[in-house]
Amino acid sequence: MDKPGIIRILDEMGTLLELQGANPFKSRAFQNAARAVEGITADLGELISSGELLEVRGVGKSIAVIIKDLHATGTSDEYRELRKSFPDGVVQMLSIPGLGPKKVKAIYEKLKISNLEDLEQAIKEDRIAELDGFGSKTQDNILKGLMALRTRSDKVLYPKARTSADRIFEGLGKERGVIRAEVAGSLRRRKEVVGDIDIVISAKKKDCAPLMEVFVNHADVTSIVAHGETKSSVILQGGINCDLRIVEDKEFAFALNYFTGSKEHNVEMRSRARKVGLSLNEYGFSHLHAEETRGKAKQLVQCKTESDLYKALGLCYIDPELRENLGEIEAAEKNALPKLIEEKDIRGTFHCHTTYSDGANSVQEMASAAQKLGWEYLGIADHSKGAVYAGGLSDARAKEQVKEIDAINEKSKGFRIFKGTECDILPTGDLDWSEKTLALFEYVVVSVHSNFKMTESEMTKRVVKALKHKRTTMLGHPTGRLLLSRDGYPIDMIKVIDAASDYGKMIEINSHPSRLDLDWRLCKYAREKGVTVSINPDAHSATSLSDVSFGVGAARKGWLSAKNVFNTRSSREISEMLRR
DNA sequence: GCCGTTTTCGGCCCGACTGTTTTCAGTCG
């Protein structure tokens, strides 16, 4: 069984233990182990055979055995035992918002309900409301949750969530009474997929209620889940959940930090605070074991900003993208965090289409748009002749385009267009252009656009062969559109990155608003292997050049700094590198 | 089940909101 499968099963085992009413720390241990496995970039098989798996924090003896069994056989005795205790439908009920393990267990044991259909039927017959600890409101909420589950996908891609968040935040952030405001949560951490939107605001107490009113009455709100003094939760058009928290300004840094997460990072921060005798929550520090009543503990260390907060714990500031408890706290302690790449470091991109193939704008229009973004250069890479569906160029048209670019370059000062191509990788792994045509270009992006139904190993061989070609500069959209529709990758990205490292080639972090091809784990692996990446939006229009920010997010999460990224270099450096 | 500068036992993050309760359990983040 592969890694994503193992992660899923460990998570499921944690959930099943929770349902059983086992020691809550035991079930959490399984969930922690799942996160730990997720963070492993080395080859899992090797880790298991060398025994190094036990050195992974969060994986102890018992879970190591389970992982080993899962890896070798696809199942394990413990897992089979746990699965026996509850039917599939019971586990599914847990995904209904508002239903947790305790309530699901009661519904299953007292009413013998084990699937969503029976649950809906029982609600209609008013049987849920009669259970101990349930009532008519709870029953209504379960029905609402059930409907929401059916109509809404639970995660959206970062660019979509960003757009929704900006719409809410723009007005709200400027509202009277707002002292400071930030978008927090996984959106601030720039996760590739985002579950919901979190907003944190600081304001005086008297301004809270009016601000909450503004929030829940926003035009984009389709329903209100909760509406309190300091916390409200709504569902926006498009089904995405949005939470607002309002705190006092002196609490802002704590609240922002807390609601930015991740959960794993917060747990580590709190346990770090405990080691120095402090308790950390979303409002501030308090003395551990203090006798003060809840919420009245006096604030000990004033922290105006998050930097102050990290400093109070002996750490340097940690960028939100790194807050996953995957080594960033230890690195912050030693002041060994990388200076992450920023959007302003990007000086151009290399994978852009024009009206020569399937783009919407001319070469000149694309170049002007790039200049408006403050870039120094733009790489044009239209499709090769075999990409008929995308208006691939003929050899003659390719020559024509190269001539046009030369002419534009001659006229322009301080800006340069690089002549490239996005060359199809044929099913054999050969390139779609002849050597003669390839020689026209300054660089070559190689991509797969056909014959997707290959086995993983065939596809990997195909790509590796193309990568080895002496004219190849970088691999374009390495994982295609399949990244989010599958658990794994359609190709073995570890082998591909290894090959890029061996042959001294680059890999694209191809960030298109509908997908992201190289996620942060792969970015991290590429960094470890010394592979330079190129952040390209696969832009088909002038306006989509700015989608490059999606890829910058993934690079930041992969701890990449400007030196790891090709398109942070100057025009001159790029020319020199490409001549070699 | 995992972990260890309070270390092989005894902790393991903490608060808001909701609903069903009259003092708290469940869920969520």
Coordinates of C-alpha atoms (C1' of nucleotides) in Angstrom, one line a residue:
Chain A
M1 CA 0.0 0.0 0.0
D2 CA 1.2 3.5 -0.8
K3 CA 1.7 6.4 1.5
P4 CA -1.6 8.2 0.9
G5 CA -3.4 4.9 1.6
I6 CA -1.6 4.4 4.9
I7 CA -2.3 8.0 6.0
R8 CA -6.0 7.5 5.3
I9 CA -6.1 4.3 7.3
L10 CA -4.3 5.7 10.3
D11 CA -6.8 8.6 10.3
E12 CA -9.6 6.2 10.0
M13 CA -8.3 4.1 12.9
G14 CA -8.2 7.2 15.0
T15 CA -11.8 7.9 14.1
L16 CA -12.9 4.4 14.9
L17 CA -11.2 4.5 18.2
E18 CA -13.0 7.7 19.0
L19 CA -16.3 6.1 18.1
Q20 CA -15.5 3.2 20.4
G21 CA -15.0 5.6 23.2
A22 CA -11.4 4.6 23.6
N23 CA -8.9 6.7 25.5
P24 CA -9.1 10.0 23.5
F25 CA -5.3 10.3 23.6
K26 CA -5.0 7.0 22.0
S27 CA -7.1 8.0 19.1
R28 CA -5.2 11.2 18.8
A29 CA -2.0 9.3 18.7
F30 CA -3.2 7.6 15.5
Q31 CA -4.1 11.0 14.0
N32 CA -0.7 12.4 15.0
A33 CA 1.0 9.4 13.4
A34 CA -1.0 10.0 10.2
R35 CA 0.3 13.6 10.1
A36 CA 3.8 12.4 10.9
V37 CA 3.7 9.9 7.9
E38 CA 2.4 12.8 5.7
G39 CA 5.5 14.7 6.6
I40 CA 7.9 12.0 5.5
T41 CA 9.7 12.9 2.3
A42 CA 12.1 10.0 2.3
D43 CA 11.1 6.6 0.7
L44 CA 8.7 4.9 3.1
G45 CA 9.8 1.4 2.1
E46 CA 13.5 2.2 3.0
L47 CA 12.5 3.8 6.2
I48 CA 10.7 0.7 7.2
S49 CA 13.4 -1.8 6.2
S50 CA 16.1 0.3 7.9
G51 CA 14.1 0.6 11.1
E52 CA 14.3 4.4 10.9
L53 CA 10.6 4.6 11.0
L54 CA 10.8 4.5 14.8
E55 CA 12.8 7.7 14.7
V56 CA 9.9 9.6 13.2
R57 CA 8.2 11.6 16.0
G58 CA 4.7 10.4 16.6
V59 CA 5.4 6.9 15.4
G60 CA 6.0 4.4 18.2
K61 CA 6.4 0.7 18.4
S62 CA 2.8 -0.3 17.9
I63 CA 2.0 2.1 15.1
A64 CA 5.2 1.2 13.3
V65 CA 4.1 -2.4 13.1
I66 CA 0.8 -1.3 11.7
I67 CA 2.5 0.9 9.1
K68 CA 4.8 -2.0 8.2
D69 CA 1.9 -4.4 7.7
L70 CA -0.1 -1.8 5.7
H71 CA 2.9 -1.1 3.5
A72 CA 3.6 -4.8 2.8
T73 CA 0.1 -6.3 2.7
G74 CA -2.4 -3.4 2.4
T75 CA -4.1 -4.3 5.7
S76 CA -3.3 -5.1 9.3
D77 CA -4.9 -7.1 12.1
E78 CA -5.6 -4.1 14.3
Y79 CA -7.3 -2.3 11.4
R80 CA -9.4 -5.3 10.5
E81 CA -10.5 -5.7 14.1
L82 CA -11.5 -2.0 14.4
R83 CA -13.4 -2.1 11.1
K84 CA -15.5 -4.9 12.4
S85 CA -16.8 -2.8 15.2
F86 CA -18.7 -0.3 13.0
P87 CA -20.4 -0.5 9.6
D88 CA -19.1 1.9 6.9
G89 CA -22.2 4.1 7.1
V90 CA -21.6 4.9 10.7
V91 CA -18.1 6.3 9.9
Q92 CA -19.7 8.3 7.1
M93 CA -22.2 9.9 9.6
L94 CA -19.2 11.6 11.2
S95 CA -18.7 13.8 8.2
I96 CA -22.0 15.5 8.9
P97 CA -21.3 18.9 10.4
G98 CA -22.5 19.0 14.0
L99 CA -22.3 15.2 14.5
G100 CA -19.3 14.0 16.4
P101 CA -18.4 10.5 17.7
K102 CA -20.6 10.7 20.9
K103 CA -23.8 11.5 19.1
V104 CA -23.1 9.1 16.2
K105 CA -22.4 6.3 18.7
A106 CA -25.7 7.0 20.4
I107 CA -27.6 7.1 17.1
Y108 CA -26.0 3.8 16.1
E109 CA -26.4 1.9 19.4
K110 CA -29.8 3.1 20.4
L111 CA -31.6 3.3 17.1
K112 CA -29.4 0.8 15.1
I113 CA -29.0 3.4 12.4
S114 CA -26.0 2.7 10.2
N115 CA -26.3 4.8 7.1
L116 CA -27.3 8.3 5.9
E117 CA -30.6 7.2 4.3
D118 CA -31.9 5.6 7.5
L119 CA -30.7 8.6 9.4
E120 CA -32.8 10.9 7.2
Q121 CA -35.8 8.6 7.6
A122 CA -35.4 8.7 11.4
I123 CA -35.3 12.5 11.4
K124 CA -38.5 12.6 9.4
E125 CA -40.1 10.3 11.9
D126 CA -38.9 12.5 14.7
R127 CA -37.0 9.7 16.4
I128 CA -33.7 11.4 16.8
A129 CA -35.1 14.2 18.9
E130 CA -36.4 11.6 21.4
L131 CA -32.9 10.3 22.2
D132 CA -31.4 11.4 25.6
G133 CA -29.3 14.5 25.2
F134 CA -30.9 15.3 21.8
G135 CA -33.7 17.7 21.1
S136 CA -35.7 19.1 18.2
K137 CA -33.0 21.7 17.5
T138 CA -30.3 19.1 17.4
Q139 CA -32.4 17.0 15.0
D140 CA -32.9 20.0 12.7
N141 CA -29.2 20.7 12.7
I142 CA -28.4 17.2 11.8
L143 CA -30.8 17.4 8.8
K144 CA -29.3 20.7 7.7
G145 CA -25.8 19.2 8.0
L146 CA -26.9 16.2 6.0
M147 CA -28.2 18.4 3.2
A148 CA -25.1 20.5 3.3
L149 CA -22.9 17.4 3.0
R150 CA -24.8 16.3 -0.1
T151 CA -24.5 19.7 -1.9
R152 CA -21.1 20.9 -1.0
S153 CA -17.7 19.7 -1.5
D154 CA -15.7 20.2 1.7
K155 CA -12.5 21.7 0.2
V156 CA -11.8 24.2 -2.5
L157 CA -8.6 25.2 -4.3
Y158 CA -6.7 28.1 -2.8
P159 CA -7.4 30.6 -5.6
K160 CA -11.2 30.1 -5.3
A161 CA -11.1 30.5 -1.5
R162 CA -8.9 33.5 -1.8
T163 CA -11.4 35.3 -4.1
S164 CA -14.3 34.5 -1.7
A165 CA -12.2 35.7 1.3
D166 CA -11.2 38.9 -0.4
R167 CA -14.8 39.8 -1.1
I168 CA -15.8 39.5 2.5
F169 CA -12.6 40.9 3.9
E170 CA -12.5 44.0 1.8
G171 CA -15.6 45.6 3.2
L172 CA -15.3 44.2 6.7
G173 CA -11.7 45.2 7.2
K174 CA -12.6 48.9 6.6
E175 CA -15.7 48.9 8.8
R176 CA -15.7 51.5 11.6
G177 CA -14.4 50.1 14.9
V178 CA -12.0 47.7 13.3
I179 CA -8.5 48.2 14.8
R180 CA -6.7 45.4 13.1
A181 CA -7.9 42.6 10.7
E182 CA -6.4 39.7 9.0
V183 CA -7.4 36.6 7.2
A184 CA -6.1 33.6 9.2
G185 CA -6.4 29.8 8.9
S186 CA -5.2 27.6 6.1
L187 CA -5.8 30.4 3.7
R188 CA -3.1 32.4 5.4
R189 CA -0.9 29.4 5.4
R190 CA -1.5 29.1 1.7
K191 CA -2.6 25.5 1.7
E192 CA -3.2 24.3 -1.9
V193 CA -6.7 23.3 -0.8
V194 CA -8.6 25.2 1.8
G195 CA -11.4 24.0 4.0
D196 CA -12.8 27.3 5.2
I197 CA -12.1 30.9 5.6
D198 CA -11.1 32.4 9.0
I199 CA -11.0 36.1 9.7
V200 CA -9.7 37.7 12.9
I201 CA -10.5 41.2 13.9
S202 CA -9.6 43.4 16.9
A203 CA -12.0 45.9 18.1
K204 CA -13.4 47.6 21.3
K205 CA -16.0 45.6 23.1
K206 CA -18.8 48.0 22.2
D207 CA -18.1 47.6 18.5
C208 CA -18.3 43.8 18.5
A209 CA -22.0 43.4 18.0
P210 CA -22.4 45.8 15.1
L211 CA -19.4 44.3 13.4
M212 CA -20.9 40.8 13.8
E213 CA -24.1 42.2 12.3
V214 CA -22.3 43.5 9.2
F215 CA -20.6 40.1 8.8
V216 CA -23.6 37.9 9.0
N217 CA -25.6 40.2 6.8
H218 CA -23.0 40.3 4.0
A219 CA -24.4 39.8 0.5
D220 CA -22.4 36.7 0.0
V221 CA -23.8 34.9 3.1
T222 CA -26.3 32.2 2.3
S223 CA -26.8 30.9 5.8
I224 CA -25.8 31.6 9.4
V225 CA -24.4 28.7 11.3
A226 CA -23.6 30.5 14.6
H227 CA -24.0 34.1 15.6
G228 CA -22.4 35.1 18.9
E229 CA -20.7 38.1 20.6
T230 CA -17.2 37.2 19.6
K231 CA -17.6 34.4 17.2
S232 CA -19.8 33.8 14.2
S233 CA -19.9 31.3 11.5
V234 CA -21.6 31.5 8.1
I235 CA -21.8 29.7 4.8
L236 CA -20.9 31.8 1.7
Q237 CA -22.1 31.4 -1.9
G238 CA -20.3 28.5 -3.4
G239 CA -20.7 26.6 -0.1
I240 CA -17.5 27.6 1.6
N241 CA -17.6 28.1 5.4
C242 CA -16.4 31.4 6.8
D243 CA -15.7 32.2 10.5
L244 CA -15.2 35.5 12.2
R245 CA -13.6 36.1 15.6
I246 CA -13.4 39.4 17.3
V247 CA -10.9 40.0 20.1
E248 CA -9.5 43.0 22.0
D249 CA -6.5 44.5 20.4
K250 CA -4.0 43.4 23.0
E251 CA -5.1 39.8 22.3
F252 CA -4.9 40.2 18.5
A253 CA -1.4 38.7 18.0
F254 CA -2.4 35.7 20.1
A255 CA -5.7 35.2 18.3
L256 CA -4.2 35.6 14.9
N257 CA -1.5 33.1 15.7
Y258 CA -4.0 30.6 17.2
F259 CA -6.4 30.8 14.3
T260 CA -3.7 30.7 11.7
G261 CA -2.7 27.3 13.0
S262 CA -2.0 24.7 12.0
K263 CA -3.5 22.7 14.8
E264 CA -0.2 20.7 15.0
H265 CA 1.8 23.9 15.1
N266 CA -0.4 25.2 17.9
V267 CA -0.1 22.1 20.0
E268 CA 3.6 22.4 19.8
M269 CA 3.6 26.1 20.7
R270 CA 1.4 25.4 23.7
S271 CA 3.5 22.6 24.9
R272 CA 6.6 24.8 24.4
A273 CA 4.9 27.5 26.6
R274 CA 4.2 24.9 29.3
K275 CA 7.9 24.0 29.5
V276 CA 8.6 27.6 30.6
G277 CA 5.7 27.5 33.1
L278 CA 3.2 29.4 30.9
S279 CA -0.1 28.5 29.5
L280 CA -0.9 29.8 26.0
N281 CA -4.3 30.3 24.6
E282 CA -5.8 32.5 21.9
Y283 CA -5.9 35.5 24.3
G284 CA -2.5 35.5 25.8
F285 CA -0.2 33.9 28.3
S286 CA -1.1 32.9 31.8
H287 CA 0.6 31.2 34.7
L288 CA 0.4 27.5 34.6
H289 CA -1.6 26.1 37.4
A290 CA -2.7 29.6 38.4
E291 CA -5.6 29.8 40.8
E292 CA -7.3 32.6 38.9
T293 CA -10.6 31.7 37.5
R294 CA -10.9 30.8 33.9
G295 CA -10.4 33.7 31.5
K296 CA -9.4 36.1 34.3
A297 CA -5.8 35.0 34.4
K298 CA -3.8 38.2 34.0
Q299 CA -1.8 38.6 30.9
L300 CA 1.9 38.2 31.5
V301 CA 3.8 38.9 28.4
Q302 CA 2.4 41.7 26.2
C303 CA 2.7 40.8 22.6
K304 CA 1.8 43.4 20.1
T305 CA 2.7 41.2 17.1
E306 CA 3.2 37.6 16.3
S307 CA 7.0 38.3 16.2
D308 CA 6.8 39.3 19.9
L309 CA 4.9 36.1 20.6
Y310 CA 7.5 33.8 19.0
K311 CA 10.2 35.8 20.7
A312 CA 8.6 35.2 24.1
L313 CA 9.0 31.5 23.4
G314 CA 12.7 31.9 22.3
L315 CA 11.9 31.6 18.7
C316 CA 12.3 33.8 15.6
Y317 CA 9.3 34.6 13.6
I318 CA 7.9 31.7 11.6
D319 CA 6.1 32.5 8.3
P320 CA 2.6 31.1 8.2
E321 CA 3.3 28.8 5.3
L322 CA 5.7 26.8 7.5
R323 CA 3.5 26.3 10.5
E324 CA 2.8 22.6 10.2
N325 CA 5.0 21.3 13.0
L326 CA 7.3 19.7 10.5
G327 CA 10.5 21.0 12.0
E328 CA 9.9 24.7 11.7
I329 CA 9.9 25.3 15.5
E330 CA 13.2 23.5 16.0
A331 CA 14.6 25.5 13.1
A332 CA 13.2 28.8 14.5
E333 CA 14.9 28.0 17.8
K334 CA 18.3 27.7 16.1
N335 CA 17.5 30.7 13.9
A336 CA 17.9 28.3 10.9
L337 CA 14.7 29.1 9.0
P338 CA 15.2 29.9 5.3
K339 CA 14.3 33.3 3.9
L340 CA 11.3 32.2 1.9
I341 CA 10.8 33.3 -1.7
E342 CA 8.4 36.2 -2.1
E343 CA 6.2 37.2 -5.0
K344 CA 8.4 40.2 -5.6
D345 CA 11.4 38.0 -6.2
I346 CA 9.8 36.6 -9.3
R347 CA 11.2 38.4 -12.4
G348 CA 9.3 36.6 -15.1
T349 CA 7.8 33.2 -16.1
F350 CA 8.6 30.7 -18.8
H351 CA 5.4 28.9 -19.7
C352 CA 3.1 31.3 -21.5
H353 CA 0.9 30.8 -24.6
T354 CA 0.0 33.2 -27.3
T355 CA -2.4 33.3 -30.2
Y356 CA 0.2 31.3 -32.2
S357 CA -1.3 28.3 -30.4
D358 CA -4.1 28.3 -27.9
G359 CA -3.5 31.5 -26.0
A360 CA -5.8 34.5 -26.0
N361 CA -3.3 37.3 -26.4
S362 CA -0.5 38.2 -28.9
V363 CA 3.2 38.0 -28.1
Q364 CA 3.3 41.8 -27.7
E365 CA 0.2 41.8 -25.4
M366 CA 1.7 39.2 -23.2
A367 CA 5.0 41.0 -23.0
S368 CA 3.3 44.3 -22.1
A369 CA 1.3 42.6 -19.3
A370 CA 4.5 41.1 -17.9
Q371 CA 6.1 44.6 -17.9
K372 CA 3.1 46.0 -16.1
L373 CA 3.7 43.4 -13.4
G374 CA 7.2 44.8 -13.1
W375 CA 8.9 41.7 -14.6
E376 CA 12.1 41.8 -16.5
Y377 CA 11.4 39.1 -19.0
L378 CA 8.8 36.6 -20.2
G379 CA 9.2 33.2 -21.7
I380 CA 6.9 32.3 -24.6
A381 CA 6.3 28.6 -24.9
D382 CA 3.6 27.7 -27.4
H383 CA 2.6 24.1 -28.2
S384 CA 4.5 21.9 -30.5
K385 CA 3.0 20.5 -33.8
G386 CA 1.7 17.2 -32.3
A387 CA -0.6 19.1 -29.9
V388 CA -3.3 19.5 -32.6
Y389 CA -6.1 20.1 -30.1
A390 CA -4.2 23.1 -28.7
G391 CA -3.3 24.6 -32.1
G392 CA 0.3 23.3 -32.0
L393 CA 2.6 25.3 -34.4
S394 CA 3.9 23.9 -37.6
D395 CA 7.7 24.1 -38.2
A396 CA 7.1 27.1 -40.4
R397 CA 5.0 28.9 -37.8
A398 CA 7.6 28.2 -35.2
K399 CA 10.2 30.0 -37.3
E400 CA 7.8 32.9 -37.9
Q401 CA 7.2 33.3 -34.1
V402 CA 10.9 33.2 -33.3
K403 CA 11.4 36.0 -35.9
E404 CA 8.6 38.1 -34.4
I405 CA 10.1 37.8 -31.0
D406 CA 13.6 38.8 -32.2
A407 CA 12.0 41.9 -33.8
I408 CA 10.2 42.9 -30.6
N409 CA 13.4 42.2 -28.5
E410 CA 15.4 44.5 -30.7
K411 CA 13.0 47.4 -30.1
S412 CA 12.6 47.0 -26.4
K413 CA 14.9 48.2 -23.7
G414 CA 15.2 46.6 -20.2
F415 CA 12.8 43.9 -21.1
R416 CA 13.4 40.6 -22.9
I417 CA 11.2 37.8 -24.3
F418 CA 12.8 34.4 -24.2
K419 CA 12.1 32.1 -27.1
G420 CA 10.8 28.8 -25.9
T421 CA 8.4 26.0 -26.8
E422 CA 6.2 23.6 -24.9
C423 CA 7.1 20.4 -26.6
D424 CA 4.9 17.4 -26.3
I425 CA 6.4 14.2 -24.9
L426 CA 5.4 11.5 -27.3
P427 CA 4.3 8.2 -25.8
T428 CA 7.7 6.8 -26.6
G429 CA 9.4 9.5 -24.6
D430 CA 10.8 11.2 -27.7
L431 CA 10.2 14.9 -28.3
D432 CA 7.6 16.1 -30.8
W433 CA 10.0 18.5 -32.6
S434 CA 12.8 17.6 -34.9
E435 CA 16.4 18.5 -33.7
K436 CA 16.5 21.2 -36.3
T437 CA 13.3 22.9 -35.0
L438 CA 14.4 22.4 -31.4
A439 CA 17.5 24.4 -32.2
L440 CA 15.4 27.5 -32.9
F441 CA 14.5 27.9 -29.3
E442 CA 16.5 29.2 -26.3
Y443 CA 14.7 26.7 -24.0
V444 CA 12.4 23.8 -24.1
V445 CA 9.6 22.9 -21.7
V446 CA 8.6 19.2 -22.2
S447 CA 5.1 18.1 -21.2
V448 CA 2.6 15.2 -21.5
H449 CA -0.6 16.1 -23.3
S450 CA -1.7 12.7 -24.6
N451 CA -2.0 9.0 -23.9
F452 CA -2.6 9.5 -20.2
K453 CA -3.8 5.9 -19.7
M454 CA -0.3 4.5 -19.1
T455 CA 0.7 2.6 -16.0
E456 CA 2.6 4.7 -13.5
S457 CA 5.9 3.0 -14.4
E458 CA 5.4 3.5 -18.2
M459 CA 4.5 7.1 -17.7
T460 CA 7.5 7.6 -15.5
K461 CA 9.8 6.1 -18.0
R462 CA 8.3 8.2 -20.7
V463 CA 8.9 11.4 -18.8
V464 CA 12.4 10.5 -17.6
K465 CA 13.5 9.8 -21.2
A466 CA 12.2 13.2 -22.3
L467 CA 13.9 14.9 -19.4
K468 CA 17.2 13.3 -20.4
H469 CA 17.1 14.9 -23.9
K470 CA 19.9 17.4 -24.2
R471 CA 17.6 20.1 -25.4
T472 CA 15.2 19.8 -22.5
T473 CA 15.3 22.7 -20.1
M474 CA 12.4 21.9 -17.7
L475 CA 9.6 19.5 -17.2
G476 CA 6.2 21.3 -17.7
H477 CA 3.1 20.6 -15.5
P478 CA 4.6 17.4 -14.1
T479 CA 1.4 15.9 -12.6
G480 CA -1.2 17.2 -15.1
R481 CA -4.7 17.7 -14.1
L482 CA -4.9 14.6 -12.0
L483 CA -3.4 15.8 -8.8
L484 CA -6.6 16.6 -7.1
S485 CA -8.7 13.9 -8.6
R486 CA -6.6 11.0 -7.3
D487 CA -4.9 10.0 -4.1
G488 CA -1.5 9.5 -5.7
Y489 CA 0.2 10.9 -8.7
P490 CA -0.1 9.6 -12.2
I491 CA 3.6 9.4 -12.3
D492 CA 6.3 8.6 -9.8
M493 CA 7.3 12.1 -8.9
I494 CA 10.1 11.0 -6.7
K495 CA 11.8 9.2 -9.6
V496 CA 11.2 12.1 -11.8
I497 CA 12.7 14.6 -9.4
D498 CA 15.7 12.2 -8.9
A499 CA 16.1 12.1 -12.7
A500 CA 16.0 15.9 -12.9
S501 CA 18.7 16.0 -10.2
D502 CA 20.8 13.5 -12.1
Y503 CA 20.5 15.3 -15.5
G504 CA 20.7 18.8 -14.1
K505 CA 17.2 19.8 -15.4
M506 CA 14.5 21.9 -13.9
I507 CA 10.9 21.1 -12.9
E508 CA 8.0 23.5 -13.1
I509 CA 5.7 24.3 -10.2
N510 CA 2.9 24.8 -12.6
S511 CA 0.2 26.9 -11.0
H512 CA -3.0 27.1 -12.9
P513 CA -6.0 28.4 -11.0
S514 CA -7.7 25.1 -11.6
R515 CA -4.9 23.0 -10.3
L516 CA -1.4 23.0 -8.8
D517 CA 1.0 20.5 -10.2
L518 CA 3.8 20.4 -7.7
D519 CA 2.7 20.5 -4.1
W520 CA 4.8 21.5 -1.1
R521 CA 5.9 18.0 -0.3
L522 CA 7.4 17.6 -3.7
C523 CA 8.8 21.1 -3.5
K524 CA 10.5 20.1 -0.3
Y525 CA 11.9 17.0 -1.9
A526 CA 13.1 18.9 -4.9
R527 CA 14.9 21.3 -2.6
E528 CA 16.5 18.4 -0.7
K529 CA 17.7 17.0 -4.1
G530 CA 19.1 20.3 -5.2
V531 CA 16.7 20.6 -8.1
T532 CA 16.0 24.1 -9.3
V533 CA 12.3 24.7 -9.9
S534 CA 10.6 27.2 -12.1
I535 CA 7.3 28.7 -11.0
N536 CA 5.1 29.1 -14.1
P537 CA 1.3 29.8 -14.3
D538 CA 0.8 28.1 -17.7
A539 CA -0.7 31.4 -18.7
H540 CA -3.2 31.4 -21.6
S541 CA -4.0 35.1 -21.3
A542 CA -2.4 38.3 -20.2
T543 CA -4.5 38.5 -17.0
S544 CA -3.6 34.9 -15.9
L545 CA 0.1 35.8 -15.5
S546 CA -0.6 36.8 -11.9
D547 CA -1.7 33.2 -11.1
V548 CA 2.0 32.7 -10.5
S549 CA 1.2 33.6 -6.9
F550 CA -0.4 30.1 -6.4
G551 CA 2.9 28.5 -7.2
V552 CA 4.8 30.9 -5.0
G553 CA 2.6 29.7 -2.1
A554 CA 3.5 26.1 -2.8
A555 CA 7.2 27.0 -3.0
R556 CA 7.0 28.8 0.3
K557 CA 5.4 25.8 1.9
G558 CA 8.2 23.7 0.5
W559 CA 10.7 26.0 2.3
L560 CA 12.1 27.3 -1.0
S561 CA 14.0 30.5 -1.1
A562 CA 14.9 32.6 -4.1
K563 CA 18.0 30.7 -4.8
N564 CA 16.0 27.5 -5.4
V565 CA 13.8 29.1 -8.0
F566 CA 14.9 29.7 -11.6
N567 CA 12.8 32.7 -12.3
T568 CA 14.2 34.9 -9.6
R569 CA 17.4 35.4 -11.6
S570 CA 18.2 38.3 -13.7
S571 CA 17.7 38.4 -17.4
R572 CA 21.4 38.2 -18.0
E573 CA 21.9 35.2 -15.7
I574 CA 19.1 33.4 -17.4
S575 CA 20.6 34.0 -20.9
E576 CA 23.9 32.7 -19.7
M577 CA 22.4 29.6 -18.1
L578 CA 20.4 28.9 -21.2
R579 CA 23.4 29.2 -23.5
R580 CA 25.3 26.5 -21.6
Chain B
dG1 C1' -0.5 5.0 21.8
dC2 C1' 3.4 8.3 22.3
dC3 C1' 6.7 10.7 24.9
dG4 C1' 10.7 12.4 28.2
dT5 C1' 15.4 19.3 30.8
dT6 C1' 9.1 17.5 36.3
dT7 C1' 11.5 10.9 32.0
dT8 C1' 9.5 4.6 32.3
dC9 C1' 4.6 6.8 34.8
dG10 C1' 1.5 10.1 34.1
dG11 C1' 0.6 13.5 31.3
dC12 C1' -1.2 14.5 26.6
dC13 C1' -4.0 22.4 24.3
dC14 C1' -7.9 25.1 25.3
dG15 C1' -12.1 28.1 24.8
dA16 C1' -16.7 29.5 22.3
dC17 C1' -21.1 28.2 21.0
dT18 C1' -25.2 25.3 21.0
dG19 C1' -28.6 22.8 22.9
dT20 C1' -30.3 20.6 26.6
dT21 C1' -29.4 20.9 30.6
dT22 C1' -30.5 23.7 35.6
dT23 C1' -24.6 23.0 35.8
dC24 C1' -22.9 20.6 31.6
dA25 C1' -21.7 17.6 27.5
dG26 C1' -20.8 17.6 22.7
dT27 C1' -18.8 19.6 18.8
dC28 C1' -15.7 22.5 16.5
dG29 C1' -11.6 24.8 15.4

